[in-house]
Amino acid sequence: MIKETARGMAVHMLTRVEVEGAYANLLLQKNIPRLTDSRDRQFVTLLVNGTLKNRLTLDYALRRHLSKPMSSLPHEVRAILRIGAFQVLYVDKVPSAVAINESVELAKEFPKFTGLVNVVLRKVMEKGWDIPWPDSKREPVRYLSVRYSHPEWMIQRWLKRWGIEETEALCKANNEPAQTWIRTNTLKISREGLSKRLSEEGIAVELGQRVPESLKIQDFGALGQLGSFQEGLFTVQDESSQLVAHVLDPKPGQFVLDACSAPGGKSTHLAQLMQNEGEVLAFDIHDHKLELIEQLAQKLGITIIHPQLGDARDLPGIRLGSQDRVLVDVPCSGLGVLRRRADLRWQKEEQGLMELPSLQFAILERAASCVKEGGILVYSTCTTEPEENFELVKKFRSVHPEFEPVDLVDTLPYTLKDSRDIKQAGKGMLQILPHRHGMDGFFLAKFRRSAQRV
């Protein structure tokens, strides 16, 4: 049995991800509280997420020194080799000799492979980044895939759209550690008040520049143990996701529908902007996810959210033309949040992406039917792919001319600088990209219902 050190725990979790298809973020949430030292918790998170993100690159570097395929090794030994190579190649704060020695200690549970782990990792250390990569001009897909650890099908899509320089920039951004952004619960405290409180709790805080409620935090250990978190003074939410409620722009006293609401981040933000006055109907198809919405709303002191069980393609009980504001944050491929979900790139397949637009369109059409004349509809995803974004919106507008695009330039809570963004926003849409904007990849489209459809 591998010892429950930070490295041992990382090996255990990486093995479960590979063997069982377990979700790394859930494993981390469940397991790292057992580590009492905050530095150990941060280290195991770094090892798991970093190794998963860079798995293809690590395997490429390791295979040069293996006489047998990686697939022939026990899963735990593969994980030991990967976290060892990750520390040697990516983690400057850990001396390579220490990383190798600790990996050898872990491998002692598999005596047959102890020598192999030692020899291979020492060769990785000796060679460092002196790795013979595929030629970037002759084999750009393979080069970007193994150099930045992304599936080839993703690389192919992005190369066609953006070319090699921008695709490389996106891959680099996806491999960076995800920053932690939080949203101030303005029903209980101001952003300045929260910033002061967090500083008193020993947290490094930086005010966001795009969203009036946003803060970036660092050096926070376990958030659940902070008094400010327990009191519901904030919730975790990336800046790009925080933009949605401001674009929908709900007013106090209005009737608002969130068609795909779990786990409740956007629903609670809408309620905040409404000053907890009016009604937010929060739909989800899974009963257990409605509980998450209720728990978050209660924690934040919000009383106007009413969780509703139902398929967003049906929205049972919601009358036509009954809502002032409707948010349609549909299930999507999630390719905009690869930096935040380390294992996501290996769980997705292109065929699955092709099947999503029909579901997304069905949800959008039903939700749109609930919008009042003069009311606002916002469609959003956390992906970068046009089939789920621009092309779907184009199809929707061709079928529903009663929904007119709303210029986002004056709607967004910050000023756009890039001419490409300004042009898009003028047409009522905006594609946010991690490498351009420093936020999670996100898509927004805003419409106003001008008249009842004939």
CSV table of C-alpha atoms in Angstrom, one decimal:
chain,number,residue,atom,x,y,z
A,1,MET,CA,0.0,0.0,0.0
A,2,ILE,CA,1.5,3.3,-1.1
A,3,LYS,CA,2.0,5.7,1.9
A,4,GLU,CA,-0.5,8.6,2.2
A,5,THR,CA,2.0,11.4,1.6
A,6,ALA,CA,1.2,14.2,-0.9
A,7,ARG,CA,3.0,12.2,-3.6
A,8,GLY,CA,1.4,8.9,-2.6
A,9,MET,CA,-2.0,10.5,-2.6
A,10,ALA,CA,-1.4,11.9,-6.1
A,11,VAL,CA,-0.4,8.5,-7.4
A,12,HIS,CA,-3.6,7.0,-5.9
A,13,MET,CA,-5.8,9.7,-7.5
A,14,LEU,CA,-4.1,9.6,-10.9
A,15,THR,CA,-4.5,5.8,-10.9
A,16,ARG,CA,-8.2,6.1,-10.2
A,17,VAL,CA,-8.6,8.7,-13.0
A,18,GLU,CA,-6.9,6.4,-15.5
A,19,VAL,CA,-8.5,3.1,-14.4
A,20,GLU,CA,-12.0,4.2,-13.3
A,21,GLY,CA,-12.5,7.4,-15.3
A,22,ALA,CA,-12.9,9.2,-11.9
A,23,TYR,CA,-13.0,13.0,-12.0
A,24,ALA,CA,-9.9,14.6,-10.6
A,25,ASN,CA,-11.5,17.6,-9.2
A,26,LEU,CA,-14.0,15.5,-7.1
A,27,LEU,CA,-11.1,13.2,-5.9
A,28,LEU,CA,-9.2,16.3,-4.8
A,29,GLN,CA,-12.1,17.7,-2.9
A,30,LYS,CA,-12.7,14.5,-1.1
A,31,ASN,CA,-9.1,13.5,-0.3
A,32,ILE,CA,-6.9,16.5,0.3
A,33,PRO,CA,-8.7,17.6,3.5
A,34,ARG,CA,-7.0,14.6,5.1
A,35,LEU,CA,-3.6,16.4,4.7
A,36,THR,CA,-3.2,18.7,7.7
A,37,ASP,CA,-0.5,20.9,6.2
A,38,SER,CA,-1.8,23.5,3.6
A,39,ARG,CA,1.5,23.2,1.7
A,40,ASP,CA,0.9,19.5,1.2
A,41,ARG,CA,-2.6,20.2,0.0
A,42,GLN,CA,-1.3,22.7,-2.5
A,43,PHE,CA,1.4,20.3,-3.6
A,44,VAL,CA,-0.9,17.3,-4.2
A,45,THR,CA,-3.2,19.6,-6.2
A,46,LEU,CA,-0.3,20.7,-8.3
A,47,LEU,CA,0.9,17.2,-8.9
A,48,VAL,CA,-2.5,15.8,-9.9
A,49,ASN,CA,-3.6,18.7,-12.1
A,50,GLY,CA,-0.1,19.3,-13.6
A,51,THR,CA,0.5,15.6,-14.4
A,52,LEU,CA,-3.0,15.2,-16.0
A,53,LYS,CA,-2.7,18.4,-18.1
A,54,ASN,CA,0.8,17.4,-19.4
A,55,ARG,CA,0.3,13.7,-19.6
A,56,LEU,CA,0.9,13.4,-23.3
A,57,THR,CA,4.1,15.4,-23.1
A,58,LEU,CA,5.3,13.5,-20.1
A,59,ASP,CA,4.7,10.1,-21.8
A,60,TYR,CA,6.5,11.4,-24.9
A,61,ALA,CA,9.5,12.3,-22.8
A,62,LEU,CA,9.4,9.0,-20.8
A,63,ARG,CA,9.0,6.7,-23.8
A,64,ARG,CA,12.4,7.7,-25.1
A,65,HIS,CA,14.0,5.9,-22.1
A,66,LEU,CA,11.6,2.9,-21.8
A,67,SER,CA,12.3,-0.4,-23.5
A,68,LYS,CA,8.6,-1.4,-23.1
A,69,PRO,CA,5.4,0.4,-23.8
A,70,MET,CA,3.9,2.5,-21.0
A,71,SER,CA,0.7,0.4,-21.4
A,72,SER,CA,2.6,-2.7,-20.2
A,73,LEU,CA,3.4,-1.1,-16.8
A,74,PRO,CA,1.1,-1.3,-13.8
A,75,HIS,CA,-1.1,1.8,-13.6
A,76,GLU,CA,0.5,2.9,-10.3
A,77,VAL,CA,4.0,2.7,-11.8
A,78,ARG,CA,2.8,4.8,-14.8
A,79,ALA,CA,1.6,7.4,-12.3
A,80,ILE,CA,4.8,7.3,-10.3
A,81,LEU,CA,6.8,7.9,-13.5
A,82,ARG,CA,4.6,10.7,-14.6
A,83,ILE,CA,4.6,12.6,-11.3
A,84,GLY,CA,8.4,12.1,-11.1
A,85,ALA,CA,8.9,13.5,-14.7
A,86,PHE,CA,6.4,16.3,-14.0
A,87,GLN,CA,8.5,17.5,-11.1
A,88,VAL,CA,11.8,17.2,-13.0
A,89,LEU,CA,10.5,19.0,-16.0
A,90,TYR,CA,7.9,21.5,-14.7
A,91,VAL,CA,8.4,22.2,-11.0
A,92,ASP,CA,11.5,24.4,-10.3
A,93,LYS,CA,10.9,24.5,-6.5
A,94,VAL,CA,11.5,20.7,-6.2
A,95,PRO,CA,15.1,19.6,-6.7
A,96,SER,CA,15.3,16.9,-9.4
A,97,ALA,CA,17.2,14.6,-7.1
A,98,VAL,CA,14.5,14.8,-4.4
A,99,ALA,CA,11.8,14.2,-7.0
A,100,ILE,CA,13.6,11.0,-8.2
A,101,ASN,CA,14.4,9.7,-4.8
A,102,GLU,CA,10.8,10.2,-3.6
A,103,SER,CA,9.5,8.4,-6.8
A,104,VAL,CA,11.8,5.5,-6.1
A,105,GLU,CA,10.4,5.3,-2.5
A,106,LEU,CA,6.9,5.1,-3.9
A,107,ALA,CA,8.0,2.4,-6.4
A,108,LYS,CA,9.2,0.2,-3.6
A,109,GLU,CA,5.7,-1.1,-3.3
A,110,PHE,CA,6.3,-2.6,-6.7
A,111,PRO,CA,9.9,-4.0,-6.3
A,112,LYS,CA,10.1,-5.4,-9.8
A,113,PHE,CA,9.9,-1.8,-11.2
A,114,THR,CA,12.0,0.2,-8.6
A,115,GLY,CA,15.1,0.1,-10.8
A,116,LEU,CA,13.2,1.0,-13.9
A,117,VAL,CA,11.7,4.1,-12.2
A,118,ASN,CA,15.2,5.2,-10.9
A,119,VAL,CA,16.9,4.7,-14.3
A,120,VAL,CA,14.2,6.3,-16.5
A,121,LEU,CA,13.7,9.4,-14.3
A,122,ARG,CA,17.5,9.9,-14.1
A,123,LYS,CA,17.7,9.9,-17.9
A,124,VAL,CA,14.8,12.4,-18.0
A,125,MET,CA,16.7,14.6,-15.6
A,126,GLU,CA,19.9,14.4,-17.7
A,127,LYS,CA,18.2,15.2,-20.9
A,128,GLY,CA,15.8,17.8,-19.5
A,129,TRP,CA,14.0,19.7,-22.3
A,130,ASP,CA,16.4,18.5,-24.9
A,131,ILE,CA,13.7,16.5,-26.5
A,132,PRO,CA,13.5,15.8,-30.3
A,133,TRP,CA,10.0,17.2,-31.0
A,134,PRO,CA,8.1,16.5,-34.3
A,135,ASP,CA,8.8,19.2,-36.9
A,136,SER,CA,6.4,22.1,-36.4
A,137,LYS,CA,6.2,22.9,-40.1
A,138,ARG,CA,5.9,19.4,-41.5
A,139,GLU,CA,3.8,18.0,-38.7
A,140,PRO,CA,2.1,21.0,-36.9
A,141,VAL,CA,-0.7,18.9,-35.5
A,142,ARG,CA,1.5,16.2,-34.0
A,143,TYR,CA,4.0,18.9,-32.8
A,144,LEU,CA,1.4,20.9,-30.9
A,145,SER,CA,-0.2,17.8,-29.6
A,146,VAL,CA,2.8,16.3,-27.9
A,147,ARG,CA,4.5,19.6,-27.0
A,148,TYR,CA,1.5,21.0,-25.2
A,149,SER,CA,-0.4,17.8,-24.4
A,150,HIS,CA,-3.7,18.2,-26.2
A,151,PRO,CA,-5.6,15.6,-28.3
A,152,GLU,CA,-4.9,15.9,-32.0
A,153,TRP,CA,-8.5,16.4,-32.9
A,154,MET,CA,-8.7,19.6,-30.8
A,155,ILE,CA,-5.4,20.9,-32.4
A,156,GLN,CA,-6.8,20.2,-35.9
A,157,ARG,CA,-9.9,22.2,-35.2
A,158,TRP,CA,-8.0,25.2,-33.8
A,159,LEU,CA,-5.4,25.2,-36.5
A,160,LYS,CA,-8.0,25.6,-39.2
A,161,ARG,CA,-9.6,28.5,-37.3
A,162,TRP,CA,-6.6,30.4,-36.0
A,163,GLY,CA,-3.3,29.1,-37.4
A,164,ILE,CA,-0.3,27.8,-35.5
A,165,GLU,CA,0.7,30.9,-33.5
A,166,GLU,CA,-2.7,31.4,-31.9
A,167,THR,CA,-3.3,27.7,-31.4
A,168,GLU,CA,0.0,27.4,-29.6
A,169,ALA,CA,-0.9,30.4,-27.4
A,170,LEU,CA,-4.3,28.8,-26.5
A,171,CYS,CA,-2.6,25.5,-25.7
A,172,LYS,CA,-0.1,27.3,-23.4
A,173,ALA,CA,-2.9,29.1,-21.7
A,174,ASN,CA,-4.8,25.8,-21.1
A,175,ASN,CA,-1.8,24.4,-19.4
A,176,GLU,CA,-1.3,27.2,-17.0
A,177,PRO,CA,-2.6,26.9,-13.4
A,178,ALA,CA,-6.2,28.2,-13.2
A,179,GLN,CA,-6.4,31.4,-11.1
A,180,THR,CA,-9.1,31.5,-8.4
A,181,TRP,CA,-11.7,34.2,-8.8
A,182,ILE,CA,-14.5,34.8,-6.3
A,183,ARG,CA,-17.7,36.8,-6.5
A,184,THR,CA,-18.6,39.2,-3.6
A,185,ASN,CA,-22.0,38.5,-2.2
A,186,THR,CA,-23.1,42.2,-2.3
A,187,LEU,CA,-26.3,41.3,-0.3
A,188,LYS,CA,-24.0,41.0,2.7
A,189,ILE,CA,-20.9,43.0,2.1
A,190,SER,CA,-19.2,45.4,-0.3
A,191,ARG,CA,-16.3,44.2,-2.4
A,192,GLU,CA,-14.0,46.6,-0.5
A,193,GLY,CA,-15.3,45.2,2.8
A,194,LEU,CA,-14.7,41.6,1.6
A,195,SER,CA,-11.2,42.5,0.4
A,196,LYS,CA,-10.3,43.9,3.8
A,197,ARG,CA,-11.9,40.8,5.6
A,198,LEU,CA,-9.9,38.4,3.4
A,199,SER,CA,-6.7,40.3,4.0
A,200,GLU,CA,-7.3,40.0,7.7
A,201,GLU,CA,-7.7,36.2,7.2
A,202,GLY,CA,-4.3,36.1,5.6
A,203,ILE,CA,-5.4,35.9,2.0
A,204,ALA,CA,-3.7,37.7,-0.9
A,205,VAL,CA,-6.4,39.7,-2.7
A,206,GLU,CA,-6.5,41.6,-6.0
A,207,LEU,CA,-9.5,43.5,-7.2
A,208,GLY,CA,-10.9,42.4,-10.6
A,209,GLN,CA,-10.9,44.9,-13.4
A,210,ARG,CA,-13.8,43.6,-15.4
A,211,VAL,CA,-16.6,42.8,-13.0
A,212,PRO,CA,-17.5,45.0,-10.0
A,213,GLU,CA,-18.0,42.0,-7.7
A,214,SER,CA,-14.8,40.1,-8.7
A,215,LEU,CA,-11.7,39.4,-6.6
A,216,LYS,CA,-8.7,37.2,-7.4
A,217,ILE,CA,-7.3,35.4,-4.4
A,218,GLN,CA,-4.1,33.5,-3.6
A,219,ASP,CA,-2.5,31.7,-0.7
A,220,PHE,CA,-5.8,30.7,0.8
A,221,GLY,CA,-5.4,27.0,1.8
A,222,ALA,CA,-8.8,25.4,2.3
A,223,LEU,CA,-11.5,27.9,1.4
A,224,GLY,CA,-14.1,25.9,3.4
A,225,GLN,CA,-12.3,26.7,6.6
A,226,LEU,CA,-12.5,30.5,6.1
A,227,GLY,CA,-15.0,32.4,8.3
A,228,SER,CA,-15.8,34.7,5.4
A,229,PHE,CA,-16.7,31.7,3.2
A,230,GLN,CA,-18.8,30.0,5.9
A,231,GLU,CA,-20.7,33.2,6.4
A,232,GLY,CA,-21.6,33.4,2.8
A,233,LEU,CA,-19.7,36.6,2.0
A,234,PHE,CA,-18.6,35.2,-1.4
A,235,THR,CA,-18.7,32.3,-3.8
A,236,VAL,CA,-16.1,30.9,-6.2
A,237,GLN,CA,-16.8,31.9,-9.8
A,238,ASP,CA,-14.5,32.8,-12.7
A,239,GLU,CA,-14.7,36.4,-14.1
A,240,SER,CA,-16.0,35.2,-17.5
A,241,SER,CA,-18.9,33.4,-15.8
A,242,GLN,CA,-19.6,36.5,-13.7
A,243,LEU,CA,-20.2,38.5,-16.9
A,244,VAL,CA,-23.4,36.6,-17.7
A,245,ALA,CA,-25.6,38.1,-15.0
A,246,HIS,CA,-24.5,41.6,-15.9
A,247,VAL,CA,-25.3,41.0,-19.6
A,248,LEU,CA,-28.7,39.6,-18.8
A,249,ASP,CA,-29.2,42.7,-16.5
A,250,PRO,CA,-32.2,41.7,-14.4
A,251,LYS,CA,-34.0,44.3,-12.3
A,252,PRO,CA,-35.5,44.1,-8.8
A,253,GLY,CA,-39.0,42.7,-8.9
A,254,GLN,CA,-38.7,41.0,-12.3
A,255,PHE,CA,-39.6,37.4,-13.3
A,256,VAL,CA,-36.4,35.6,-14.3
A,257,LEU,CA,-35.8,32.1,-15.7
A,258,ASP,CA,-32.5,30.3,-15.5
A,259,ALA,CA,-33.1,27.2,-17.8
A,260,CYS,CA,-30.0,25.2,-16.9
A,261,SER,CA,-29.1,26.5,-13.5
A,262,ALA,CA,-27.1,24.0,-11.4
A,263,PRO,CA,-25.0,24.4,-9.3
A,264,GLY,CA,-26.5,27.9,-8.9
A,265,GLY,CA,-23.6,30.3,-9.4
A,266,LYS,CA,-25.4,32.3,-12.1
A,267,SER,CA,-28.8,32.1,-10.5
A,268,THR,CA,-27.5,33.5,-7.2
A,269,HIS,CA,-25.7,36.3,-9.1
A,270,LEU,CA,-28.9,37.2,-10.8
A,271,ALA,CA,-30.7,37.3,-7.4
A,272,GLN,CA,-27.9,39.6,-6.1
A,273,LEU,CA,-28.4,42.0,-8.9
A,274,MET,CA,-32.1,41.9,-8.3
A,275,GLN,CA,-31.4,42.9,-4.6
A,276,ASN,CA,-33.3,39.7,-3.6
A,277,GLU,CA,-36.6,41.1,-5.0
A,278,GLY,CA,-38.6,39.3,-7.6
A,279,GLU,CA,-38.5,35.7,-8.7
A,280,VAL,CA,-35.8,33.5,-10.2
A,281,LEU,CA,-37.0,30.1,-11.5
A,282,ALA,CA,-33.9,27.8,-11.5
A,283,PHE,CA,-34.4,24.6,-13.6
A,284,ASP,CA,-32.3,21.5,-13.6
A,285,ILE,CA,-33.0,18.0,-14.8
A,286,HIS,CA,-31.3,16.3,-11.8
A,287,ASP,CA,-33.0,16.4,-8.4
A,288,HIS,CA,-29.7,16.2,-6.4
A,289,LYS,CA,-28.4,19.2,-8.3
A,290,LEU,CA,-31.4,21.3,-7.2
A,291,GLU,CA,-30.2,20.6,-3.6
A,292,LEU,CA,-26.9,22.3,-4.5
A,293,ILE,CA,-28.8,25.4,-5.7
A,294,GLU,CA,-30.9,25.5,-2.5
A,295,GLN,CA,-27.8,25.1,-0.3
A,296,LEU,CA,-25.9,27.9,-2.1
A,297,ALA,CA,-28.9,30.3,-2.0
A,298,GLN,CA,-29.4,29.6,1.7
A,299,LYS,CA,-25.7,30.2,2.4
A,300,LEU,CA,-25.8,33.5,0.5
A,301,GLY,CA,-29.0,34.7,2.2
A,302,ILE,CA,-31.1,34.6,-1.0
A,303,THR,CA,-34.8,33.8,-0.8
A,304,ILE,CA,-36.2,34.5,-4.3
A,305,ILE,CA,-34.7,31.5,-6.1
A,306,HIS,CA,-37.2,28.7,-6.7
A,307,PRO,CA,-35.5,25.5,-7.8
A,308,GLN,CA,-37.6,23.6,-10.4
A,309,LEU,CA,-37.2,20.0,-11.5
A,310,GLY,CA,-37.5,19.5,-15.2
A,311,ASP,CA,-35.8,19.1,-18.6
A,312,ALA,CA,-34.9,22.5,-20.1
A,313,ARG,CA,-36.3,21.3,-23.5
A,314,ASP,CA,-39.7,21.2,-21.8
A,315,LEU,CA,-39.6,23.7,-18.9
A,316,PRO,CA,-42.8,22.2,-17.4
A,317,GLY,CA,-45.2,24.7,-16.0
A,318,ILE,CA,-43.7,27.8,-17.5
A,319,ARG,CA,-46.1,29.8,-19.6
A,320,LEU,CA,-45.3,31.3,-23.0
A,321,GLY,CA,-44.1,34.9,-22.9
A,322,SER,CA,-44.1,35.0,-19.0
A,323,GLN,CA,-40.5,36.0,-18.2
A,324,ASP,CA,-38.8,39.4,-18.2
A,325,ARG,CA,-35.3,37.8,-18.5
A,326,VAL,CA,-34.3,34.3,-19.6
A,327,LEU,CA,-30.8,32.8,-19.3
A,328,VAL,CA,-29.9,29.8,-21.3
A,329,ASP,CA,-26.5,28.5,-20.1
A,330,VAL,CA,-26.6,25.2,-22.0
A,331,PRO,CA,-24.7,22.0,-21.4
A,332,CYS,CA,-21.7,22.2,-23.7
A,333,SER,CA,-18.3,20.6,-24.6
A,334,GLY,CA,-16.6,22.7,-22.0
A,335,LEU,CA,-13.5,23.3,-24.1
A,336,GLY,CA,-13.1,26.8,-22.7
A,337,VAL,CA,-12.3,25.6,-19.2
A,338,LEU,CA,-9.5,23.1,-20.0
A,339,ARG,CA,-7.1,24.9,-17.7
A,340,ARG,CA,-9.6,24.5,-14.8
A,341,ARG,CA,-10.5,20.9,-15.4
A,342,ALA,CA,-7.2,19.0,-15.9
A,343,ASP,CA,-8.7,15.7,-17.0
A,344,LEU,CA,-11.4,17.2,-19.3
A,345,ARG,CA,-9.3,17.2,-22.5
A,346,TRP,CA,-8.9,13.4,-22.2
A,347,GLN,CA,-12.6,12.8,-21.6
A,348,LYS,CA,-13.9,14.6,-24.7
A,349,GLU,CA,-14.2,13.2,-28.2
A,350,GLU,CA,-15.1,15.1,-31.3
A,351,GLN,CA,-18.1,13.0,-32.1
A,352,GLY,CA,-19.6,14.0,-28.7
A,353,LEU,CA,-19.2,17.6,-29.6
A,354,MET,CA,-21.0,17.1,-32.9
A,355,GLU,CA,-24.0,15.7,-31.0
A,356,LEU,CA,-24.4,18.7,-28.7
A,357,PRO,CA,-25.9,21.5,-31.0
A,358,SER,CA,-29.2,19.7,-31.5
A,359,LEU,CA,-29.7,19.5,-27.7
A,360,GLN,CA,-28.6,23.1,-27.3
A,361,PHE,CA,-30.9,24.4,-30.0
A,362,ALA,CA,-33.9,22.6,-28.5
A,363,ILE,CA,-33.2,24.1,-25.1
A,364,LEU,CA,-32.7,27.6,-26.6
A,365,GLU,CA,-36.0,27.4,-28.6
A,366,ARG,CA,-38.1,26.3,-25.6
A,367,ALA,CA,-36.5,28.9,-23.3
A,368,ALA,CA,-37.0,31.6,-25.9
A,369,SER,CA,-40.7,30.9,-26.0
A,370,CYS,CA,-40.9,32.0,-22.4
A,371,VAL,CA,-39.6,35.5,-23.0
A,372,LYS,CA,-42.0,38.4,-22.8
A,373,GLU,CA,-42.3,40.9,-25.7
A,374,GLY,CA,-39.6,43.4,-25.0
A,375,GLY,CA,-37.8,40.9,-22.7
A,376,ILE,CA,-34.2,39.8,-22.8
A,377,LEU,CA,-32.7,36.4,-23.7
A,378,VAL,CA,-29.1,35.5,-23.1
A,379,TYR,CA,-27.4,32.3,-24.5
A,380,SER,CA,-24.1,31.3,-23.1
A,381,THR,CA,-21.6,28.4,-23.1
A,382,CYS,CA,-18.2,27.7,-21.6
A,383,THR,CA,-16.7,26.5,-24.9
A,384,THR,CA,-14.7,27.8,-27.8
A,385,GLU,CA,-16.4,25.9,-30.6
A,386,PRO,CA,-18.4,27.6,-33.3
A,387,GLU,CA,-20.9,24.8,-33.8
A,388,GLU,CA,-22.1,25.5,-30.2
A,389,ASN,CA,-21.8,29.2,-30.4
A,390,PHE,CA,-21.8,31.4,-33.5
A,391,GLU,CA,-23.3,28.9,-35.8
A,392,LEU,CA,-26.1,27.9,-33.4
A,393,VAL,CA,-27.0,31.6,-32.8
A,394,LYS,CA,-27.1,32.2,-36.6
A,395,LYS,CA,-29.5,29.2,-37.0
A,396,PHE,CA,-31.7,30.5,-34.1
A,397,ARG,CA,-31.9,34.0,-35.6
A,398,SER,CA,-32.8,32.6,-39.0
A,399,VAL,CA,-35.8,30.8,-37.5
A,400,HIS,CA,-36.7,33.4,-34.9
A,401,PRO,CA,-36.5,36.9,-36.5
A,402,GLU,CA,-38.5,38.3,-33.6
A,403,PHE,CA,-35.3,38.1,-31.5
A,404,GLU,CA,-33.0,41.0,-32.3
A,405,PRO,CA,-29.4,41.1,-31.2
A,406,VAL,CA,-28.5,43.6,-28.5
A,407,ASP,CA,-25.2,45.4,-28.8
A,408,LEU,CA,-22.9,44.1,-26.0
A,409,VAL,CA,-20.5,47.1,-26.1
A,410,ASP,CA,-22.5,49.1,-23.6
A,411,THR,CA,-23.9,46.1,-21.8
A,412,LEU,CA,-20.7,44.6,-20.5
A,413,PRO,CA,-19.4,45.9,-17.2
A,414,TYR,CA,-16.0,46.7,-18.7
A,415,THR,CA,-14.7,48.4,-21.8
A,416,LEU,CA,-13.6,46.3,-24.8
A,417,LYS,CA,-10.3,47.1,-26.3
A,418,ASP,CA,-9.7,44.6,-29.1
A,419,SER,CA,-11.2,45.6,-32.5
A,420,ARG,CA,-12.3,42.0,-33.1
A,421,ASP,CA,-14.2,41.9,-29.8
A,422,ILE,CA,-15.9,45.3,-30.5
A,423,LYS,CA,-17.0,44.1,-33.9
A,424,GLN,CA,-18.4,40.9,-32.5
A,425,ALA,CA,-20.1,42.6,-29.5
A,426,GLY,CA,-21.8,45.1,-31.9
A,427,LYS,CA,-23.6,42.0,-33.4
A,428,GLY,CA,-24.7,40.9,-29.9
A,429,MET,CA,-22.1,38.2,-29.4
A,430,LEU,CA,-18.8,37.7,-27.7
A,431,GLN,CA,-16.3,34.8,-27.8
A,432,ILE,CA,-13.9,35.0,-24.8
A,433,LEU,CA,-10.7,33.0,-25.2
A,434,PRO,CA,-8.2,32.2,-22.4
A,435,HIS,CA,-5.1,33.3,-24.3
A,436,ARG,CA,-6.6,36.6,-25.5
A,437,HIS,CA,-8.6,37.6,-22.4
A,438,GLY,CA,-7.0,35.9,-19.4
A,439,MET,CA,-10.4,34.4,-18.5
A,440,ASP,CA,-12.0,31.0,-18.9
A,441,GLY,CA,-13.2,30.5,-22.5
A,442,PHE,CA,-16.8,31.6,-22.7
A,443,PHE,CA,-19.5,32.7,-25.2
A,444,LEU,CA,-22.3,35.2,-24.8
A,445,ALA,CA,-25.2,36.2,-27.1
A,446,LYS,CA,-27.9,38.7,-26.1
A,447,PHE,CA,-31.3,39.2,-27.8
A,448,ARG,CA,-34.4,41.3,-27.2
A,449,ARG,CA,-37.8,40.0,-28.2
A,450,SER,CA,-39.2,42.7,-30.5
A,451,ALA,CA,-42.6,41.4,-31.2
A,452,GLN,CA,-44.7,38.2,-30.9
A,453,ARG,CA,-43.8,35.8,-33.7
A,454,VAL,CA,-46.4,35.7,-36.5
